[in-house]
Amino acid sequence: TLQTTTYYNQILSNNLWKYAGVFADHGKSGTNIKRRINFQKMIELAKMGEIDLILTKSISRFARDVVGGVSTIQDLRAHGVEVYFENEQISSMDPSFDMILTVLSSLSEEESKSNSKNVQWTYKKKMKEGRNTTPRIFGYTIKDGEFIINEKEAPTIRLIYELFLKGYKINEIINELERKNHRTRTGNRRFSPSIIRSILRNE
């Protein structure tokens, strides 16, 4: 992404810095830190002494909730790790940072909750009106809000459910799909585990 490239170039252009990686959890907009795998990995590496400076775009990107944000910053600071927030131009080493973080994190948390409620409202409104809540879904063609079976993709969906009901595990289903030359919507030979799980969980 553009942000990843920007940070990569920014770090490499500074002779005093050594690149330690970019830790981005794409699509993880929730407030629960446990869901942010790469974030957790970054924190662990920092506590192990592998990272001593973390650059992040903003408070809202780093601290999704007040308690988690403050405790994580304090934990990193205890290990001598600095976090710099570019939008706010704030360093976690600033003596008044805890108070600033609490205020800004509260605003970020409310914004996240507001966005979540807006998304939920949109989905509920669509369902109430009998409209579909997705622009496309593997195995179907959506026309005027109606789901029409896509006969080209349908055999793949049927096979996935058939194998699952026979007790096949996710990776075994993927291997069988590849063996029988079933393709993803984009033409890939191999399905990802997340796609198979999504198909099986989609009511």
PDB file of C-alpha atoms in Angstrom:
ATOM      1  CA  THR A   1       0.000   0.000   0.000  1.00  0.00           C
ATOM      2  CA  LEU A   2       0.976   3.663  -0.268  1.00  0.00           C
ATOM      3  CA  GLN A   3       1.394   3.998   3.516  1.00  0.00           C
ATOM      4  CA  THR A   4       3.632   0.928   3.710  1.00  0.00           C
ATOM      5  CA  THR A   5       5.837   2.252   0.895  1.00  0.00           C
ATOM      6  CA  THR A   6       5.969   5.713   2.473  1.00  0.00           C
ATOM      7  CA  TYR A   7       7.123   4.386   5.844  1.00  0.00           C
ATOM      8  CA  TYR A   8       9.598   2.013   4.200  1.00  0.00           C
ATOM      9  CA  ASN A   9      11.225   4.862   2.250  1.00  0.00           C
ATOM     10  CA  GLN A  10      11.132   7.185   5.266  1.00  0.00           C
ATOM     11  CA  ILE A  11      12.978   4.692   7.468  1.00  0.00           C
ATOM     12  CA  LEU A  12      15.570   3.731   4.850  1.00  0.00           C
ATOM     13  CA  SER A  13      16.360   7.390   4.143  1.00  0.00           C
ATOM     14  CA  ASN A  14      17.398   7.917   7.785  1.00  0.00           C
ATOM     15  CA  ASN A  15      20.931   6.618   8.393  1.00  0.00           C
ATOM     16  CA  LEU A  16      20.293   6.464  12.139  1.00  0.00           C
ATOM     17  CA  TRP A  17      17.404   4.010  11.731  1.00  0.00           C
ATOM     18  CA  LYS A  18      17.321   0.325  10.898  1.00  0.00           C
ATOM     19  CA  TYR A  19      14.235  -1.090   9.216  1.00  0.00           C
ATOM     20  CA  ALA A  20      12.425  -3.629  11.439  1.00  0.00           C
ATOM     21  CA  GLY A  21       9.333  -4.174   9.293  1.00  0.00           C
ATOM     22  CA  VAL A  22       5.796  -2.913   8.794  1.00  0.00           C
ATOM     23  CA  PHE A  23       3.104  -4.445  10.996  1.00  0.00           C
ATOM     24  CA  ALA A  24      -0.317  -3.815   9.486  1.00  0.00           C
ATOM     25  CA  ASP A  25      -3.562  -5.643  10.239  1.00  0.00           C
ATOM     26  CA  HIS A  26      -5.509  -4.950   7.051  1.00  0.00           C
ATOM     27  CA  GLY A  27      -9.243  -4.866   7.558  1.00  0.00           C
ATOM     28  CA  LYS A  28      -9.069  -5.140  11.322  1.00  0.00           C
ATOM     29  CA  SER A  29     -11.080  -2.147  12.429  1.00  0.00           C
ATOM     30  CA  GLY A  30     -12.336  -3.532  15.730  1.00  0.00           C
ATOM     31  CA  THR A  31     -11.376  -2.252  19.145  1.00  0.00           C
ATOM     32  CA  ASN A  32     -10.069  -5.598  20.429  1.00  0.00           C
ATOM     33  CA  ILE A  33      -6.256  -5.772  20.423  1.00  0.00           C
ATOM     34  CA  LYS A  34      -6.371  -9.603  20.504  1.00  0.00           C
ATOM     35  CA  ARG A  35      -7.743  -9.586  16.952  1.00  0.00           C
ATOM     36  CA  ARG A  36      -4.748  -7.602  15.677  1.00  0.00           C
ATOM     37  CA  ILE A  37      -2.181 -10.355  15.085  1.00  0.00           C
ATOM     38  CA  ASN A  38       0.533  -8.216  13.493  1.00  0.00           C
ATOM     39  CA  PHE A  39       0.066  -5.553  16.154  1.00  0.00           C
ATOM     40  CA  GLN A  40       0.691  -8.169  18.839  1.00  0.00           C
ATOM     41  CA  LYS A  41       3.758  -9.421  16.971  1.00  0.00           C
ATOM     42  CA  MET A  42       5.153  -5.875  16.827  1.00  0.00           C
ATOM     43  CA  ILE A  43       4.625  -5.361  20.563  1.00  0.00           C
ATOM     44  CA  GLU A  44       6.341  -8.658  21.399  1.00  0.00           C
ATOM     45  CA  LEU A  45       9.356  -7.820  19.206  1.00  0.00           C
ATOM     46  CA  ALA A  46       9.576  -4.380  20.814  1.00  0.00           C
ATOM     47  CA  LYS A  47       9.539  -5.896  24.316  1.00  0.00           C
ATOM     48  CA  MET A  48      12.281  -8.316  23.228  1.00  0.00           C
ATOM     49  CA  GLY A  49      14.494  -5.388  22.212  1.00  0.00           C
ATOM     50  CA  GLU A  50      14.118  -5.861  18.450  1.00  0.00           C
ATOM     51  CA  ILE A  51      12.293  -2.521  18.008  1.00  0.00           C
ATOM     52  CA  ASP A  52      12.988   0.726  19.876  1.00  0.00           C
ATOM     53  CA  LEU A  53      10.919   3.181  17.813  1.00  0.00           C
ATOM     54  CA  ILE A  54       7.444   2.669  16.355  1.00  0.00           C
ATOM     55  CA  LEU A  55       6.076   5.091  13.769  1.00  0.00           C
ATOM     56  CA  THR A  56       2.313   5.190  13.357  1.00  0.00           C
ATOM     57  CA  LYS A  57      -0.064   7.382  11.392  1.00  0.00           C
ATOM     58  CA  SER A  58      -2.359   8.392  14.232  1.00  0.00           C
ATOM     59  CA  ILE A  59      -3.739   7.617  17.682  1.00  0.00           C
ATOM     60  CA  SER A  60      -6.785   5.958  16.113  1.00  0.00           C
ATOM     61  CA  ARG A  61      -4.566   3.552  14.143  1.00  0.00           C
ATOM     62  CA  PHE A  62      -2.604   2.503  17.215  1.00  0.00           C
ATOM     63  CA  ALA A  63      -4.912   2.774  20.237  1.00  0.00           C
ATOM     64  CA  ARG A  64      -8.375   1.478  19.361  1.00  0.00           C
ATOM     65  CA  ASP A  65      -9.557   1.594  22.987  1.00  0.00           C
ATOM     66  CA  VAL A  66      -8.570   3.666  26.010  1.00  0.00           C
ATOM     67  CA  VAL A  67      -7.552   0.930  28.463  1.00  0.00           C
ATOM     68  CA  GLY A  68      -5.679  -1.146  25.900  1.00  0.00           C
ATOM     69  CA  GLY A  69      -3.996   1.906  24.386  1.00  0.00           C
ATOM     70  CA  VAL A  70      -2.750   3.405  27.647  1.00  0.00           C
ATOM     71  CA  SER A  71      -1.551   0.088  29.099  1.00  0.00           C
ATOM     72  CA  THR A  72       0.247  -0.865  25.851  1.00  0.00           C
ATOM     73  CA  ILE A  73       2.037   2.497  25.687  1.00  0.00           C
ATOM     74  CA  GLN A  74       3.043   2.273  29.335  1.00  0.00           C
ATOM     75  CA  ASP A  75       4.310  -1.270  28.829  1.00  0.00           C
ATOM     76  CA  LEU A  76       6.373  -0.238  25.805  1.00  0.00           C
ATOM     77  CA  ARG A  77       7.733   2.797  27.607  1.00  0.00           C
ATOM     78  CA  ALA A  78       8.831   0.577  30.509  1.00  0.00           C
ATOM     79  CA  HIS A  79      10.876  -1.352  27.937  1.00  0.00           C
ATOM     80  CA  GLY A  80      12.395   1.854  26.551  1.00  0.00           C
ATOM     81  CA  VAL A  81      10.335   1.779  23.347  1.00  0.00           C
ATOM     82  CA  GLU A  82       9.073   5.050  21.878  1.00  0.00           C
ATOM     83  CA  VAL A  83       5.920   5.410  19.781  1.00  0.00           C
ATOM     84  CA  TYR A  84       5.581   8.470  17.547  1.00  0.00           C
ATOM     85  CA  PHE A  85       2.166   9.515  16.216  1.00  0.00           C
ATOM     86  CA  GLU A  86       2.583  11.541  13.015  1.00  0.00           C
ATOM     87  CA  ASN A  87      -0.837  13.167  12.708  1.00  0.00           C
ATOM     88  CA  GLU A  88      -0.802  14.423  16.288  1.00  0.00           C
ATOM     89  CA  GLN A  89       3.011  14.971  16.293  1.00  0.00           C
ATOM     90  CA  ILE A  90       3.218  13.377  19.740  1.00  0.00           C
ATOM     91  CA  SER A  91       5.879  11.117  21.233  1.00  0.00           C
ATOM     92  CA  SER A  92       4.989   8.561  23.889  1.00  0.00           C
ATOM     93  CA  MET A  93       8.056   9.780  25.792  1.00  0.00           C
ATOM     94  CA  ASP A  94       6.426  13.173  26.368  1.00  0.00           C
ATOM     95  CA  PRO A  95       5.845  13.597  30.147  1.00  0.00           C
ATOM     96  CA  SER A  96       2.228  14.687  29.589  1.00  0.00           C
ATOM     97  CA  PHE A  97       1.526  11.929  27.081  1.00  0.00           C
ATOM     98  CA  ASP A  98      -0.690   9.735  29.307  1.00  0.00           C
ATOM     99  CA  MET A  99      -3.271  12.477  29.731  1.00  0.00           C
ATOM    100  CA  ILE A 100      -3.184  13.365  26.040  1.00  0.00           C
ATOM    101  CA  LEU A 101      -3.495   9.704  25.038  1.00  0.00           C
ATOM    102  CA  THR A 102      -6.498   9.156  27.313  1.00  0.00           C
ATOM    103  CA  VAL A 103      -8.359  12.110  25.788  1.00  0.00           C
ATOM    104  CA  LEU A 104      -7.495  11.279  22.175  1.00  0.00           C
ATOM    105  CA  SER A 105      -8.094   7.551  22.615  1.00  0.00           C
ATOM    106  CA  SER A 106     -11.547   8.278  24.058  1.00  0.00           C
ATOM    107  CA  LEU A 107     -12.394  10.272  20.935  1.00  0.00           C
ATOM    108  CA  SER A 108     -11.008   7.515  18.675  1.00  0.00           C
ATOM    109  CA  GLU A 109     -12.992   4.833  20.524  1.00  0.00           C
ATOM    110  CA  GLU A 110     -16.228   6.798  20.171  1.00  0.00           C
ATOM    111  CA  GLU A 111     -15.532   7.313  16.462  1.00  0.00           C
ATOM    112  CA  SER A 112     -14.936   3.584  15.998  1.00  0.00           C
ATOM    113  CA  LYS A 113     -18.173   2.724  17.818  1.00  0.00           C
ATOM    114  CA  SER A 114     -20.054   5.302  15.756  1.00  0.00           C
ATOM    115  CA  ASN A 115     -18.720   3.848  12.488  1.00  0.00           C
ATOM    116  CA  SER A 116     -19.636   0.346  13.641  1.00  0.00           C
ATOM    117  CA  LYS A 117     -23.199   1.430  14.478  1.00  0.00           C
ATOM    118  CA  ASN A 118     -23.538   3.115  11.077  1.00  0.00           C
ATOM    119  CA  VAL A 119     -22.473  -0.085   9.295  1.00  0.00           C
ATOM    120  CA  GLN A 120     -24.899  -2.174  11.388  1.00  0.00           C
ATOM    121  CA  TRP A 121     -27.722   0.281  10.639  1.00  0.00           C
ATOM    122  CA  THR A 122     -27.031   0.035   6.892  1.00  0.00           C
ATOM    123  CA  TYR A 123     -27.125  -3.783   6.967  1.00  0.00           C
ATOM    124  CA  LYS A 124     -30.311  -3.881   9.067  1.00  0.00           C
ATOM    125  CA  LYS A 125     -32.021  -1.418   6.716  1.00  0.00           C
ATOM    126  CA  LYS A 126     -31.079  -3.510   3.654  1.00  0.00           C
ATOM    127  CA  MET A 127     -32.302  -6.724   5.293  1.00  0.00           C
ATOM    128  CA  LYS A 128     -35.572  -5.105   6.376  1.00  0.00           C
ATOM    129  CA  GLU A 129     -36.183  -3.992   2.786  1.00  0.00           C
ATOM    130  CA  GLY A 130     -35.288  -7.459   1.479  1.00  0.00           C
ATOM    131  CA  ARG A 131     -32.190  -6.212  -0.319  1.00  0.00           C
ATOM    132  CA  ASN A 132     -28.913  -8.113  -0.542  1.00  0.00           C
ATOM    133  CA  THR A 133     -26.106  -7.046   1.790  1.00  0.00           C
ATOM    134  CA  THR A 134     -23.214  -7.925  -0.499  1.00  0.00           C
ATOM    135  CA  PRO A 135     -22.330  -6.838  -4.062  1.00  0.00           C
ATOM    136  CA  ARG A 136     -21.258 -10.381  -5.034  1.00  0.00           C
ATOM    137  CA  ILE A 137     -21.055 -13.877  -3.612  1.00  0.00           C
ATOM    138  CA  PHE A 138     -19.317 -16.951  -5.007  1.00  0.00           C
ATOM    139  CA  GLY A 139     -21.819 -19.398  -6.519  1.00  0.00           C
ATOM    140  CA  TYR A 140     -24.483 -16.774  -7.232  1.00  0.00           C
ATOM    141  CA  THR A 141     -25.247 -13.950  -9.617  1.00  0.00           C
ATOM    142  CA  ILE A 142     -27.100 -11.055  -7.982  1.00  0.00           C
ATOM    143  CA  LYS A 143     -29.631  -9.309 -10.204  1.00  0.00           C
ATOM    144  CA  ASP A 144     -32.165  -6.751  -8.953  1.00  0.00           C
ATOM    145  CA  GLY A 145     -31.568  -7.940  -5.405  1.00  0.00           C
ATOM    146  CA  GLU A 146     -32.264 -11.568  -6.278  1.00  0.00           C
ATOM    147  CA  PHE A 147     -29.727 -14.398  -5.823  1.00  0.00           C
ATOM    148  CA  ILE A 148     -29.555 -16.519  -8.967  1.00  0.00           C
ATOM    149  CA  ILE A 149     -27.463 -19.711  -8.913  1.00  0.00           C
ATOM    150  CA  ASN A 150     -24.372 -19.382 -11.083  1.00  0.00           C
ATOM    151  CA  GLU A 151     -24.251 -22.797 -12.771  1.00  0.00           C
ATOM    152  CA  LYS A 152     -20.554 -22.387 -13.615  1.00  0.00           C
ATOM    153  CA  GLU A 153     -19.559 -21.826  -9.975  1.00  0.00           C
ATOM    154  CA  ALA A 154     -22.264 -23.938  -8.314  1.00  0.00           C
ATOM    155  CA  PRO A 155     -20.402 -27.297  -8.632  1.00  0.00           C
ATOM    156  CA  THR A 156     -17.554 -25.864  -6.559  1.00  0.00           C
ATOM    157  CA  ILE A 157     -19.912 -24.755  -3.784  1.00  0.00           C
ATOM    158  CA  ARG A 158     -21.721 -28.105  -3.790  1.00  0.00           C
ATOM    159  CA  LEU A 159     -18.433 -30.007  -3.591  1.00  0.00           C
ATOM    160  CA  ILE A 160     -17.217 -27.867  -0.673  1.00  0.00           C
ATOM    161  CA  TYR A 161     -20.355 -28.637   1.349  1.00  0.00           C
ATOM    162  CA  GLU A 162     -20.336 -32.289   0.317  1.00  0.00           C
ATOM    163  CA  LEU A 163     -16.747 -32.750   1.502  1.00  0.00           C
ATOM    164  CA  PHE A 164     -17.399 -30.833   4.713  1.00  0.00           C
ATOM    165  CA  LEU A 165     -20.405 -33.020   5.560  1.00  0.00           C
ATOM    166  CA  LYS A 166     -18.203 -36.067   4.970  1.00  0.00           C
ATOM    167  CA  GLY A 167     -15.834 -34.798   7.666  1.00  0.00           C
ATOM    168  CA  TYR A 168     -13.094 -33.303   5.505  1.00  0.00           C
ATOM    169  CA  LYS A 169     -10.955 -30.636   7.182  1.00  0.00           C
ATOM    170  CA  ILE A 170     -10.402 -27.217   5.580  1.00  0.00           C
ATOM    171  CA  ASN A 171      -6.984 -28.056   4.113  1.00  0.00           C
ATOM    172  CA  GLU A 172      -8.286 -31.399   2.844  1.00  0.00           C
ATOM    173  CA  ILE A 173     -11.144 -29.604   1.076  1.00  0.00           C
ATOM    174  CA  ILE A 174      -8.654 -27.195  -0.502  1.00  0.00           C
ATOM    175  CA  ASN A 175      -6.472 -30.060  -1.719  1.00  0.00           C
ATOM    176  CA  GLU A 176      -9.464 -31.870  -3.188  1.00  0.00           C
ATOM    177  CA  LEU A 177     -10.667 -28.734  -4.987  1.00  0.00           C
ATOM    178  CA  GLU A 178      -7.212 -28.272  -6.491  1.00  0.00           C
ATOM    179  CA  ARG A 179      -6.993 -31.950  -7.466  1.00  0.00           C
ATOM    180  CA  LYS A 180     -10.317 -31.682  -9.307  1.00  0.00           C
ATOM    181  CA  ASN A 181      -9.230 -28.419 -10.966  1.00  0.00           C
ATOM    182  CA  HIS A 182     -11.823 -26.130  -9.346  1.00  0.00           C
ATOM    183  CA  ARG A 183     -10.893 -22.449  -9.566  1.00  0.00           C
ATOM    184  CA  THR A 184     -11.634 -19.394  -7.447  1.00  0.00           C
ATOM    185  CA  ARG A 185     -13.665 -16.528  -8.871  1.00  0.00           C
ATOM    186  CA  THR A 186     -10.416 -14.816  -9.905  1.00  0.00           C
ATOM    187  CA  GLY A 187      -9.068 -17.972 -11.548  1.00  0.00           C
ATOM    188  CA  ASN A 188      -6.612 -19.081  -8.870  1.00  0.00           C
ATOM    189  CA  ARG A 189      -5.943 -22.813  -8.671  1.00  0.00           C
ATOM    190  CA  ARG A 190      -5.862 -22.866  -4.873  1.00  0.00           C
ATOM    191  CA  PHE A 191      -8.509 -21.599  -2.461  1.00  0.00           C
ATOM    192  CA  SER A 192      -7.421 -19.919   0.769  1.00  0.00           C
ATOM    193  CA  PRO A 193      -8.602 -21.329   4.142  1.00  0.00           C
ATOM    194  CA  SER A 194     -10.397 -18.035   4.930  1.00  0.00           C
ATOM    195  CA  ILE A 195     -12.453 -18.282   1.710  1.00  0.00           C
ATOM    196  CA  ILE A 196     -13.538 -21.852   2.472  1.00  0.00           C
ATOM    197  CA  ARG A 197     -14.499 -20.899   6.034  1.00  0.00           C
ATOM    198  CA  SER A 198     -16.437 -17.906   4.718  1.00  0.00           C
ATOM    199  CA  ILE A 199     -18.374 -20.114   2.283  1.00  0.00           C
ATOM    200  CA  LEU A 200     -19.199 -22.701   4.969  1.00  0.00           C
ATOM    201  CA  ARG A 201     -20.325 -20.062   7.474  1.00  0.00           C
ATOM    202  CA  ASN A 202     -22.436 -18.048   5.046  1.00  0.00           C
ATOM    203  CA  GLU A 203     -26.067 -18.796   5.847  1.00  0.00           C
TER     204      GLU A 203
END
